[in-house]
XYZ file of C-alpha atoms in Angstrom:
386
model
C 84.734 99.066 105.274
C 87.286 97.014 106.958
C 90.479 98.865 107.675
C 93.701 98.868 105.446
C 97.029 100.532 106.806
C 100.272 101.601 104.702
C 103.000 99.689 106.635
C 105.912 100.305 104.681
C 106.944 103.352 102.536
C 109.988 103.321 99.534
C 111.392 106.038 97.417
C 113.995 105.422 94.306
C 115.644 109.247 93.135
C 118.248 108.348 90.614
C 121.793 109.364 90.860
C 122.861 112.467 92.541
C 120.943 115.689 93.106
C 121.302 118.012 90.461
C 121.637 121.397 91.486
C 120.232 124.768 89.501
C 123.487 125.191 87.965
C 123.829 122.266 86.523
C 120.957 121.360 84.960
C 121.521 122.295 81.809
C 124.335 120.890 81.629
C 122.753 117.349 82.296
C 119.712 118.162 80.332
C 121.402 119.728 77.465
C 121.320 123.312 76.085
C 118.312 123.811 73.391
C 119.066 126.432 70.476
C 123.203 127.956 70.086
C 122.925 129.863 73.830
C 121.930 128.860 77.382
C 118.355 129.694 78.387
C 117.599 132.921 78.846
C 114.226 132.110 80.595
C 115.889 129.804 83.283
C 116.789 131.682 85.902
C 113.299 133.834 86.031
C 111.435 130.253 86.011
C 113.643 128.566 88.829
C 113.403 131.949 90.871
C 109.484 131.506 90.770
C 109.435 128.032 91.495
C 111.737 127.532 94.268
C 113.093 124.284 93.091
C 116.764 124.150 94.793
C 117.736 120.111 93.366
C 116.324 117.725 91.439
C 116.601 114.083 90.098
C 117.410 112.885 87.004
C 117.783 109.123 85.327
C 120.883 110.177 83.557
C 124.548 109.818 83.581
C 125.845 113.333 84.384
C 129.090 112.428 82.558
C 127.937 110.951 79.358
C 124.306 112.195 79.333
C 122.793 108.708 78.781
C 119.793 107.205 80.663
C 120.661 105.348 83.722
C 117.186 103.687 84.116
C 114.118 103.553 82.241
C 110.410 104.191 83.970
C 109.974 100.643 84.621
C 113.394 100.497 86.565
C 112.893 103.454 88.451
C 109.403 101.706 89.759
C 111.223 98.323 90.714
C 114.005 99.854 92.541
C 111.548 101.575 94.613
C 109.647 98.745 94.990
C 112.358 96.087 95.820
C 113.006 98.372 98.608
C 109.720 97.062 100.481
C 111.274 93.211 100.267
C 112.298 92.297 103.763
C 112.669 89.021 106.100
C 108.867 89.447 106.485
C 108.016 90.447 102.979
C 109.280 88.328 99.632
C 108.198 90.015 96.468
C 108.480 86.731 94.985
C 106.144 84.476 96.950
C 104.278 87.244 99.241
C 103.091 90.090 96.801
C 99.395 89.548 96.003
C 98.764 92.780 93.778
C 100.570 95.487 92.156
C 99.140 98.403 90.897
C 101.458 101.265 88.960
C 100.865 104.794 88.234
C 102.711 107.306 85.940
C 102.206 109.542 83.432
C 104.168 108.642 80.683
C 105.543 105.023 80.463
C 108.204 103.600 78.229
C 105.893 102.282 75.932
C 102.378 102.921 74.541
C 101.626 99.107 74.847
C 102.167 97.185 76.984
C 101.161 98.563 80.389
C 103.702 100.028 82.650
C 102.856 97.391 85.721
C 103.270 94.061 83.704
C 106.487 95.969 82.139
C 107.991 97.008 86.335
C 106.379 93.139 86.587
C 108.700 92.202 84.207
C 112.005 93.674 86.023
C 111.354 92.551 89.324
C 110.314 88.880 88.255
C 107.903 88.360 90.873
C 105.639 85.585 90.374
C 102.173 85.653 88.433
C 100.094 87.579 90.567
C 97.262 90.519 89.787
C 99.061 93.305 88.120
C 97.439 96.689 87.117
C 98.439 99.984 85.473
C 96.482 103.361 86.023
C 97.339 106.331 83.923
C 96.918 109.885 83.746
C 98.572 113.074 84.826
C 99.892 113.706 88.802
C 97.045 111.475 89.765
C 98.022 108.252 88.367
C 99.900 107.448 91.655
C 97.261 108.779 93.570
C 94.753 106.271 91.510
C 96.965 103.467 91.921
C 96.765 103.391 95.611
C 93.155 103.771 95.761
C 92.789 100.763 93.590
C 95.358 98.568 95.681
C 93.365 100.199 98.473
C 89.983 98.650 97.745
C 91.391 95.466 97.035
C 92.818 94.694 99.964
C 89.594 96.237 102.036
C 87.157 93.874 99.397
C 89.585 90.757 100.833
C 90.248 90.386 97.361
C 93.444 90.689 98.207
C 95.929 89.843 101.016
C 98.192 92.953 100.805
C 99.209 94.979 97.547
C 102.140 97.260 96.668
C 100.986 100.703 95.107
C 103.781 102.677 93.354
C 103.964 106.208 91.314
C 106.711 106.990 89.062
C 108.011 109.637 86.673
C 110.885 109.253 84.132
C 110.819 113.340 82.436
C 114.378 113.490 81.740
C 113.491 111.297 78.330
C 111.558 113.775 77.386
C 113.370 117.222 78.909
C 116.773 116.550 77.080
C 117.695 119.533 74.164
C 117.336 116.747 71.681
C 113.834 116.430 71.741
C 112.901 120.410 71.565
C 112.783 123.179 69.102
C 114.788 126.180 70.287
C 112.852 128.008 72.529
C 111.134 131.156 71.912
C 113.470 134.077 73.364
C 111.047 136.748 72.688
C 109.000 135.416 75.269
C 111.629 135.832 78.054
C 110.937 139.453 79.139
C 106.986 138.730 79.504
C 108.054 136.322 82.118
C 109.689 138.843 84.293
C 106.304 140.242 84.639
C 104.260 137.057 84.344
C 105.376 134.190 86.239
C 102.668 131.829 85.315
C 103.060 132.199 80.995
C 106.462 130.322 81.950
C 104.216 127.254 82.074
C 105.299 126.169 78.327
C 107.814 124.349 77.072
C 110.686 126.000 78.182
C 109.261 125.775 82.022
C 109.117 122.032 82.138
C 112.696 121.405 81.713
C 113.463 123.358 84.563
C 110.293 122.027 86.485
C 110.226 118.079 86.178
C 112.391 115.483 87.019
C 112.403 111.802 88.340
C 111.385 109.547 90.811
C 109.284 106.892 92.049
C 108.075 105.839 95.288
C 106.187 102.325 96.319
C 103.738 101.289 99.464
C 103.085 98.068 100.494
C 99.313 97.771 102.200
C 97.940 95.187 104.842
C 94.700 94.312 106.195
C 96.606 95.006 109.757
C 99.012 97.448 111.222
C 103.297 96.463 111.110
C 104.319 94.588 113.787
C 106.954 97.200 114.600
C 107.107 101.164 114.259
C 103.800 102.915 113.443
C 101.619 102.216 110.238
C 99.248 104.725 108.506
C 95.754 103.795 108.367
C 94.007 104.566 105.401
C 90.511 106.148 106.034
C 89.551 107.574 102.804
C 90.595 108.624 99.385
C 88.433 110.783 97.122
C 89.273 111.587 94.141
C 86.989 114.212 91.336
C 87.307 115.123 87.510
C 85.594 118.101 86.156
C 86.306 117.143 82.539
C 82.470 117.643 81.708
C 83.450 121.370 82.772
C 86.881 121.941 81.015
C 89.081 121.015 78.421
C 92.630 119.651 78.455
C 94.780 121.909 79.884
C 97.980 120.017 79.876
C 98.655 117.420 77.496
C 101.090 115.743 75.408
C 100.544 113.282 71.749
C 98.499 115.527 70.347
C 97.937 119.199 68.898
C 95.018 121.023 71.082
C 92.574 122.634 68.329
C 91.001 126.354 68.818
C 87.593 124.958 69.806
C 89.810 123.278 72.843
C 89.323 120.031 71.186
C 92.769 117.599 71.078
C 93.647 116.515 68.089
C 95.726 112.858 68.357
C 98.549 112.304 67.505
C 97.066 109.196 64.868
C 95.902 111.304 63.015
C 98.321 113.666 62.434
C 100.995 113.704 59.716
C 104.307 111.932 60.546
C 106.257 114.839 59.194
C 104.344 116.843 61.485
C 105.229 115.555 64.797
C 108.205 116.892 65.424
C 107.806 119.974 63.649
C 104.572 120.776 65.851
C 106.245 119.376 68.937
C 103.629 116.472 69.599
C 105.142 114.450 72.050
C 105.933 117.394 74.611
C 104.143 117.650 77.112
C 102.238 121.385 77.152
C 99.979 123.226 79.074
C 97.041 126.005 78.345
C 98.638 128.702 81.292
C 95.681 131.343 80.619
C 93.329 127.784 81.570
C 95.663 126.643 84.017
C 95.922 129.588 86.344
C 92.435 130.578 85.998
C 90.489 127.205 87.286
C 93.654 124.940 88.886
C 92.768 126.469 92.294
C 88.883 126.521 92.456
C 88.546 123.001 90.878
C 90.681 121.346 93.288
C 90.223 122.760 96.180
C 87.195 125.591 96.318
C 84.930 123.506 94.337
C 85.393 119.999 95.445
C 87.066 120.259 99.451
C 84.238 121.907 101.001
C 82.085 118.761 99.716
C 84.403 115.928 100.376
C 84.711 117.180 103.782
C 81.444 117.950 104.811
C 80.559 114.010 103.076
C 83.693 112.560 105.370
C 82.127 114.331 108.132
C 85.925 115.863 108.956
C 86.622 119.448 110.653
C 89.596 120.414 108.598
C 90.752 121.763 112.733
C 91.570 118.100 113.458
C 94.607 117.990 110.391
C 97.840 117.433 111.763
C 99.956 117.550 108.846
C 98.701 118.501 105.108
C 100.308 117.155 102.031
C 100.123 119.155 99.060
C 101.365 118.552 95.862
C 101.942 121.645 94.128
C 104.245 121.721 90.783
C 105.770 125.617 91.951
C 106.215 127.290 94.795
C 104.219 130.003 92.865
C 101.113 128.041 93.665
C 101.601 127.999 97.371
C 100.230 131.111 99.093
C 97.327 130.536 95.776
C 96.762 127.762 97.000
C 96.671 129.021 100.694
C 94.099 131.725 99.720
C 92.295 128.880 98.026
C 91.628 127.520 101.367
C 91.241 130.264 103.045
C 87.853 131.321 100.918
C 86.192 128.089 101.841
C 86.786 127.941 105.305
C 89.682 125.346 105.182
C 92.412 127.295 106.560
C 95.917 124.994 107.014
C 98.181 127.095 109.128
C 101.322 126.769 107.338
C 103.211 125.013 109.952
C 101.070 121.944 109.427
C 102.283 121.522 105.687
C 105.154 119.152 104.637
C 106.258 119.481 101.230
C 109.845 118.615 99.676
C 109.140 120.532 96.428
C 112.749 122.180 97.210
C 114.512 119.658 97.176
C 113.282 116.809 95.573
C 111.747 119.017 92.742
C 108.198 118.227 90.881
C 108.069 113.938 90.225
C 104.538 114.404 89.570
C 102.513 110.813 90.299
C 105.311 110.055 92.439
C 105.208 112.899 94.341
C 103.123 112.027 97.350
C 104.727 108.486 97.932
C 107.773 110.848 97.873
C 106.492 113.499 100.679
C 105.068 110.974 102.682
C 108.067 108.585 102.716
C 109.679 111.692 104.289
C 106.934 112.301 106.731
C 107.046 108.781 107.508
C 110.659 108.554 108.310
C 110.960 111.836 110.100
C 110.286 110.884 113.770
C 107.895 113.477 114.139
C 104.596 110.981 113.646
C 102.403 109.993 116.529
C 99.923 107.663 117.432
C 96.662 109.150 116.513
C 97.427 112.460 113.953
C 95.569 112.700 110.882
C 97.492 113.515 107.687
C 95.162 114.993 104.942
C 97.189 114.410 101.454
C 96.073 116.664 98.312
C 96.945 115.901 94.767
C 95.113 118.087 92.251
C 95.873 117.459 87.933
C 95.428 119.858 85.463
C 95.473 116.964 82.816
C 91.667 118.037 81.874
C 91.069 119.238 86.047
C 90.621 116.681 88.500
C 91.880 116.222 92.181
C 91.949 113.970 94.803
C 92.260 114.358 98.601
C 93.440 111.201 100.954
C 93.096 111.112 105.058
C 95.684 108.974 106.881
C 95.265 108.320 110.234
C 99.285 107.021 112.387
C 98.740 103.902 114.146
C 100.812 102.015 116.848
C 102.171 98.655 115.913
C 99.674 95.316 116.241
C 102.242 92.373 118.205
């Protein structure tokens, strides 16, 4: 397959960080008294700052999803590079857009004006920026098309804010103490997500100047035949694991059951999120990519706490695919969990960092617990073509 390299990298993180203090005081306090839960759930995940699309002062969005996606993406224009007459495809990921209809891409399409061109929207959990790429990917390696710009976004504070929850349930508070993961409900997200979006423009050559990242594979794997949904919002999941939509549900019962939150199965989650994406599917990819998981120079994982990280570290450990931990970048800290965008996001940071030379590999892992899938990219730095 002919060879396609990332030559430029964009992030968009609205406003100013928000620190742990704050955030309820941005977000809004659910019920007549601050959470009780938050401090046990931000001491588990390690998230330090965070972004959010709203005004601290007056609590009102600053952007919508769409915005966030062209600000990151306008960010890619240069002398060389005019959205308006250059830009032969554009492919957007999130997880929840403004709208059910229409799609998120012709909507970010629609903001930055750029001319008629291809335009595509993928969709799903963490890996609908992961999905987008591969799909701008293969169109630029097919000669379809002459370059593409592949973006991943999430806009959470629209759905975090104490307006649109129920007052949390208190009595769960002390079982979290002892049980980090059963914070993985309702209550957990708001001090979990937050926003972001990052953009990549891809050519059938390397830049002209600075190093590019050459993209030699990306694999991604659903084990939905195996599971159910595990996380899931717009619907009401059944006893029999089944999801019931939100269509046909009553009106009067979407708010009282919470529809629209997003929510997560944490008994599922924490027994299969591990061996699906990584113990079951890794061993395979590699051995069908023919790569010796020695020759990684950085790893990029996306993990949503950094509860998951030494998991995730034994996870590799039982299939041979040790990472020492010195090879992993992650910004989880600071940048907090943006979900699809969260890998344009790392490896914007990677990118700019300095530390990047000609010839290191950089294996990037996104798993989703959506209904279980994963996907695993290899990058390889390149010097610039004259």
């Amino acid at each position: 397959m002919p060879s396609v390299y990332i030559t430029d990298i964009a992030v968009y993180l609205p406003n100013e960080p928000i620190g742990n203090e704050a955030i309820e005081d941005v977000l809004g306090q659910v019920g007549d008294r601050p959470s009780r839960a938050r401090r046990i759930i931000l001491r588990s995940n390690g998230i330090k700052s965070r972004y959010y699309a709203i005004d601290p002062e007056t609590r009102k969005a600053t952007h919508n999803n769409a915005e966030l996606t062209a600000a990151a993406v306008k960010q890619l224009e240069n002398e060389h590079f005019s959205l308006a007459s250059d830009l032969d495809a554009l492919v957007c990921g999130t997880t929840m857009p403004d709208q059910l209809l229409p799609n998120h891409a012709v909507m970010v399409q629609g903001v930055l004006g750029s001319a008629d061109r291809e335009v595509v929207a993928t969709s799903g959990v963490c890996l609908a920026g992961m999905t987008a790429l591969k799909y701008a990917w293969l169109g630029v390696a097919s000669g379809e098309h002459s370059n593409a710009v592949a973006t991943g976004s999430e806009l959470a504070s629209a759905i975090l804010r104490a307006e649109f929850f129920d007052e949390e349930n208190e009595a769960s508070v002390e079982q979290l103490a002892k049980q980090p993961e059963i914070a993985f409900e309702k209550d957990f997200l708001r001090w979990m997500l937050s926003d972001g979006a990052g953009a990549v423009r891809l050519q059938p050559q390397p830049a002209s100047q600075g190093l590019s990242l050459r993209i030699d594979w990306i694999v991604q794997r659903s084990f939905a035949n195996e599971q159910d949904a595990c996380m899931y919002a717009g619907a009401v999941k059944r006893e029999d694991g089944s999801l019931e939509s939100w269509k046909s549900i009553e009106h009067k019962e979407w708010l009282a059951d919470s529809v629209f939150a997003i929510k997560q199965d944490v008994k599922q989650l924490n027994e299969n999120i591990v061996y699906y994406t990584v113990e079951k599917a890794l061993p395979d990819i590699l051995r069908d990519k023919g790569l010796d998981i020695s020759e990684v120079d950085y790893f990029l994982p996306h993990y949503s706490s950094e509860y998951f990280r030494e998991r995730l570290a034994e996870g590799l450990a039982r299939v041979d695919c040790e990472i020492p931990y010195e090879r992993w970048r992650t910004n989880l800290v600071t940048k907090g969990n943006t979900g699809s965008a969260s890998i344009y996001i790392m490896l914007e940071e990677l990118f700019r960092s300095g530390d990047l030379q000609e010839g290191q590999k950089i294996l990037c892992y996104v798993p989703e617990s959506g209904r279980f899938s994963t996907a695993f990219m290899l990058l390889t730095v390149c010097k610039a073509q004259a």
